[in-house]
mmCIF file of C-alpha atoms in Angstrom:
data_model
loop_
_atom_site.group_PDB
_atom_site.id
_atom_site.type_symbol
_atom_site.label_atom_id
_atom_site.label_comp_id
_atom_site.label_asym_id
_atom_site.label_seq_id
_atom_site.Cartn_x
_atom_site.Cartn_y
_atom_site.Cartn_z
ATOM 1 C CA UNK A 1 19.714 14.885 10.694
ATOM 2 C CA UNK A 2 20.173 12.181 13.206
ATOM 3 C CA UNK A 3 16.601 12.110 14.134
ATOM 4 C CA UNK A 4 15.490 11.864 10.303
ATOM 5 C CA UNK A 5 18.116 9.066 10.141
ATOM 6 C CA UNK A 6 16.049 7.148 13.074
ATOM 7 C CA UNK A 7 12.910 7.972 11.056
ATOM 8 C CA UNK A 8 13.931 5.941 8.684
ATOM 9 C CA UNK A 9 15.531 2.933 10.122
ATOM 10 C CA UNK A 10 12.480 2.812 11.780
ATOM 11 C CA UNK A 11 10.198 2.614 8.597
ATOM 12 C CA UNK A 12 12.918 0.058 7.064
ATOM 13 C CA UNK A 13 13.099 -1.924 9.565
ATOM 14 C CA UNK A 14 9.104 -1.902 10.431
ATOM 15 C CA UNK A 15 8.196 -2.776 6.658
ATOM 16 C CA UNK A 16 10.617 -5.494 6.401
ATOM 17 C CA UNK A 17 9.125 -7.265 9.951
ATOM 18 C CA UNK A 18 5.443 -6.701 8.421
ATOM 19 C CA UNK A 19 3.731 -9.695 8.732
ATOM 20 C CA UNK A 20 0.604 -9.157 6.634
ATOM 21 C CA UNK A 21 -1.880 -6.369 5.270
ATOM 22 C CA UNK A 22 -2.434 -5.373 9.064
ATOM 23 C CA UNK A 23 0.963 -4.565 9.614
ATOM 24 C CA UNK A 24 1.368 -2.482 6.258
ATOM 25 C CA UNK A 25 -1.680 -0.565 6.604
ATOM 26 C CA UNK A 26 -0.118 0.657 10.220
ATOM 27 C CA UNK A 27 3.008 1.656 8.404
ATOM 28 C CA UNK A 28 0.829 3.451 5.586
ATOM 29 C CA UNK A 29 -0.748 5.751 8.173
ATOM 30 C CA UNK A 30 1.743 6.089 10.750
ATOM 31 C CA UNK A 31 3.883 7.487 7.617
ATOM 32 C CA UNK A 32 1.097 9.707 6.003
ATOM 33 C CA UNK A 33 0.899 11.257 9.408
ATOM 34 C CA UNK A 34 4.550 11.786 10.077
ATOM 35 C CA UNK A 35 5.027 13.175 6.468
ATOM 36 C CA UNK A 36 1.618 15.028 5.621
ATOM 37 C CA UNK A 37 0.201 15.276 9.358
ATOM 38 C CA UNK A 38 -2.893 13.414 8.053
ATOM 39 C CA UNK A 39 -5.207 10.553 9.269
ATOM 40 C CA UNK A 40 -8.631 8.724 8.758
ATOM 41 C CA UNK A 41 -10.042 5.608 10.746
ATOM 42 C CA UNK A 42 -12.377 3.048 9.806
ATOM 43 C CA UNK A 43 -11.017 2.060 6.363
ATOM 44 C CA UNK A 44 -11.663 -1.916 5.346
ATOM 45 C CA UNK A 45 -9.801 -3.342 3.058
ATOM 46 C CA UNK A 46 -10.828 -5.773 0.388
ATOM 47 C CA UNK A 47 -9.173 -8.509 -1.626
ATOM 48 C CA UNK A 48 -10.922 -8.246 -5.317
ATOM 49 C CA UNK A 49 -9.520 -10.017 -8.624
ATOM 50 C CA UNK A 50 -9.358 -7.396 -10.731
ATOM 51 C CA UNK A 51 -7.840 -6.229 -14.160
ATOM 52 C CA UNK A 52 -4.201 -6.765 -14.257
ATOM 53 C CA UNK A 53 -4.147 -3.458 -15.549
ATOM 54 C CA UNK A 54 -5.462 -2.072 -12.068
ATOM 55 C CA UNK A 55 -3.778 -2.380 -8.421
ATOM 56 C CA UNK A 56 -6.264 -0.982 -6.446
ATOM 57 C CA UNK A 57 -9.351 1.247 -6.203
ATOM 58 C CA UNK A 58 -10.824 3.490 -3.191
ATOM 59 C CA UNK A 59 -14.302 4.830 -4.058
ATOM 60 C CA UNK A 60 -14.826 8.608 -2.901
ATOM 61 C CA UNK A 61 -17.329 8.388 0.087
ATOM 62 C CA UNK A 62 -16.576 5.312 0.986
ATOM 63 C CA UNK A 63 -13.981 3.573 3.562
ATOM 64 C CA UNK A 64 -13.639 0.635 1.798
ATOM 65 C CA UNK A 65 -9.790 0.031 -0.182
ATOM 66 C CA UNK A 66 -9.904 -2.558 -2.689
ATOM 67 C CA UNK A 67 -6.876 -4.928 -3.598
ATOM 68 C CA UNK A 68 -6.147 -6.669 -6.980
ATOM 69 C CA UNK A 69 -5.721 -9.731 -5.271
ATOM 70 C CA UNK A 70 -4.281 -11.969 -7.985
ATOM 71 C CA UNK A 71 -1.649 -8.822 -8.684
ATOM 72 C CA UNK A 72 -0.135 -9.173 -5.068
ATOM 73 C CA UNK A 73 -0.172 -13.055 -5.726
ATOM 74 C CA UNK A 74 1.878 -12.545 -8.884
ATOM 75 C CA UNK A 75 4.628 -10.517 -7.178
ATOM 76 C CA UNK A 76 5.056 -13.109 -4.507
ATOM 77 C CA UNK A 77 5.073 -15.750 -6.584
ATOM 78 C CA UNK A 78 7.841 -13.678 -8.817
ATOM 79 C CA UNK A 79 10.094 -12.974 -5.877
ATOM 80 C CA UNK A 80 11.518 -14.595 -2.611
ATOM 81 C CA UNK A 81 11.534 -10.926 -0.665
ATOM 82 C CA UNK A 82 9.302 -10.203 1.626
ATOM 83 C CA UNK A 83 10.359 -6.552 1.671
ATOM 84 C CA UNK A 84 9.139 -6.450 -1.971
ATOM 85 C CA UNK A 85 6.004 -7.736 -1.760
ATOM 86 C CA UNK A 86 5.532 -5.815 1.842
ATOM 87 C CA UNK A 87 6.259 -2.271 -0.465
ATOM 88 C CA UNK A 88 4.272 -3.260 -3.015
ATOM 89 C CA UNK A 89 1.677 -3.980 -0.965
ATOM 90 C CA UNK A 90 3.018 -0.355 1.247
ATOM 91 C CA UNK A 91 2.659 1.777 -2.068
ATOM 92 C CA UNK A 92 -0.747 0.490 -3.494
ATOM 93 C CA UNK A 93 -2.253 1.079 -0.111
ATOM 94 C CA UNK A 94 -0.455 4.037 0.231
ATOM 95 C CA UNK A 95 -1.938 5.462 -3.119
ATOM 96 C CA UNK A 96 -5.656 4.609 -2.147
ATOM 97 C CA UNK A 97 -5.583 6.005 1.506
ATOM 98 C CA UNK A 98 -4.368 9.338 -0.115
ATOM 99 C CA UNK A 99 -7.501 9.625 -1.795
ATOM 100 C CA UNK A 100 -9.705 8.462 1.014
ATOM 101 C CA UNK A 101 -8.148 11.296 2.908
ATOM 102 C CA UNK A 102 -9.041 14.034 0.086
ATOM 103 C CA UNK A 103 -6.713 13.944 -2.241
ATOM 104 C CA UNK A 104 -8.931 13.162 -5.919
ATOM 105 C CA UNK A 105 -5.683 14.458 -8.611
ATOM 106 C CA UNK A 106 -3.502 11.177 -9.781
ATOM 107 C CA UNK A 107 -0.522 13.089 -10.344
ATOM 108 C CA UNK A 108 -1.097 14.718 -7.050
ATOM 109 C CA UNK A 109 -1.440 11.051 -5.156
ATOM 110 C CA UNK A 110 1.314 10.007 -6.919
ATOM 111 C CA UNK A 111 3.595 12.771 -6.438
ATOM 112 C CA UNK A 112 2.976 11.992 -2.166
ATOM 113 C CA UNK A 113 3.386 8.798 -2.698
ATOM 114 C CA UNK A 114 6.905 9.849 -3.710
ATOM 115 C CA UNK A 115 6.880 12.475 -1.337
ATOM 116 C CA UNK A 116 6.211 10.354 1.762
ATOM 117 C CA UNK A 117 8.007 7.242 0.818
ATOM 118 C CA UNK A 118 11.256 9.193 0.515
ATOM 119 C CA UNK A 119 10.682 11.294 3.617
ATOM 120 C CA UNK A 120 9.687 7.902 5.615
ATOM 121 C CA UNK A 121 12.081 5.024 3.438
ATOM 122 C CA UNK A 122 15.239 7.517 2.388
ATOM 123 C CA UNK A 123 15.947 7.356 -1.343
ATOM 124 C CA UNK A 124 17.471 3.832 -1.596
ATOM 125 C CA UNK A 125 14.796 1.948 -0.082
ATOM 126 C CA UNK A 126 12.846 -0.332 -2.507
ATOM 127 C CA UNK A 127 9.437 1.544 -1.333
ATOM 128 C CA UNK A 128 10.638 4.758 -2.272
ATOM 129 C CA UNK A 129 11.870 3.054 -6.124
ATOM 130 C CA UNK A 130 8.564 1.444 -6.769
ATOM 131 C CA UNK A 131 7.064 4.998 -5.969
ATOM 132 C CA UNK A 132 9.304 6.893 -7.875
ATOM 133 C CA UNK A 133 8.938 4.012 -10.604
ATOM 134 C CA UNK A 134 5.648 2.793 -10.439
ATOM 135 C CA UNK A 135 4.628 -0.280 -8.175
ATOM 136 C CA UNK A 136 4.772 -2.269 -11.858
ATOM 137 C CA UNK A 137 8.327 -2.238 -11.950
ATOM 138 C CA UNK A 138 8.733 -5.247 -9.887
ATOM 139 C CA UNK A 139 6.177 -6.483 -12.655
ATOM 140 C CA UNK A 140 9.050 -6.114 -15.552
ATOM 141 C CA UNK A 141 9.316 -9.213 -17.387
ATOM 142 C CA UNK A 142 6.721 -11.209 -16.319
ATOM 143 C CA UNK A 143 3.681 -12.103 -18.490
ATOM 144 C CA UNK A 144 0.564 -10.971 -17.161
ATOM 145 C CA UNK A 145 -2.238 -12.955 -18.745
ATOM 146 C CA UNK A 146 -6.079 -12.376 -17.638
ATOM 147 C CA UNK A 147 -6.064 -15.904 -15.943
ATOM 148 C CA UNK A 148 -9.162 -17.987 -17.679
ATOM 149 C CA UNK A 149 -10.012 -19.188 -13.830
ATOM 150 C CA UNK A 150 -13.041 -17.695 -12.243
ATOM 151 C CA UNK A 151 -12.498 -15.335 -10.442
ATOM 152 C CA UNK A 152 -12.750 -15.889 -6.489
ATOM 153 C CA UNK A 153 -15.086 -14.164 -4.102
ATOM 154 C CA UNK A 154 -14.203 -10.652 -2.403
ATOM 155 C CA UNK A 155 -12.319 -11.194 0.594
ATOM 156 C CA UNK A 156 -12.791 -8.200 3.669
ATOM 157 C CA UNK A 157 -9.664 -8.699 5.774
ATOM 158 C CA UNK A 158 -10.566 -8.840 9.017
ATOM 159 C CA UNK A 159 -8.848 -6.484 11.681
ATOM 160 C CA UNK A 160 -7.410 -3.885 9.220
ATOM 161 C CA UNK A 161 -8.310 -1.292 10.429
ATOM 162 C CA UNK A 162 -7.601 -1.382 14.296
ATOM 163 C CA UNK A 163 -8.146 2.360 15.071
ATOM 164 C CA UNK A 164 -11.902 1.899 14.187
ATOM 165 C CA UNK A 165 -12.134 -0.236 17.012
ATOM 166 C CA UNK A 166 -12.879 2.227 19.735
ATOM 167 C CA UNK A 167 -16.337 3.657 17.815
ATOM 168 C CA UNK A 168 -17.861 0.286 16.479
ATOM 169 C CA UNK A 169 -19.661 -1.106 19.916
#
């Protein structure tokens, strides 16, 4: 009990210091291997303006996660918590890595999602609501128009991925 207690106050406290995409994506595998004893290097992640309708998108054979951009601009324009936007951010990438490591069924993905965030977040935590949820409930409310802008040019973020290091020379 005690050490599932320091589990979790570790993945609280971790999420709420992350400082960017770099720092959630370590949280989203250091917590799929803790709950599910799973891992995969080399995945890049990509900011895309897509559909409002879609978060994010991981092609099979690929290592390449793709971010609705202009979504994760909308929830931190919508809310002065870091810790929100950091689980948002936590439970879309948390979604696509569970299919880049082999798991294709969407009620399957989202069930772990569930599954991990309460084993890693406890019940309470704002990760584990959006997953039992839906990430769009932090979304409630708001009016989410197709913006008539263009739409910007995908972004790779840089570093993601810093496990991949050690076989790229």
């Amino acid at each position: 009990m005690i050490e599932r207690f320091r589990v979790i106050e570790g993945y609280c406290s971790k999420l709420k210091r992350a400082e960017g995409y770099t720092d959630v994506w370590a949280i989203v595998k250091n917590s799929v291997k803790t709950s599910l004893g799973k891992h995969r290097v080399g995945m890049m992640l990509f900011l895309d303006d897509l559909p409002l309708s879609l978060g994010a998108y991981h092609s099979v054979g690929t290592n390449n996660i793709v971010l609705n951009r202009r979504l994760v601009e909308i929830v931190e324009a919508n809310t002065d918590s870091k810790l929100k936007v950091n689980a948002f951010v936590y439970s879309l990438l948390l979604h696509e890595y569970l299919h880049a490591i082999g798991y294709l069924s969407e009620d399957e993905v989202r069930n772990l999602v569930y599954r991990v965030s309460m084993e890693c977040f406890g019940k309470n935590h704002v990760a584990t609501e959006l997953a039992r949820n839906s990430p769009w409930a932090l979304l409630a409310g708001i009016k989410l128009d197709e913006p008539i802008s263009p739409k910007a040019p995908m972004r790779v973020v840089k570093d993601f991925d810093g496990s991949n290091v050690d076989y790229i020379r």
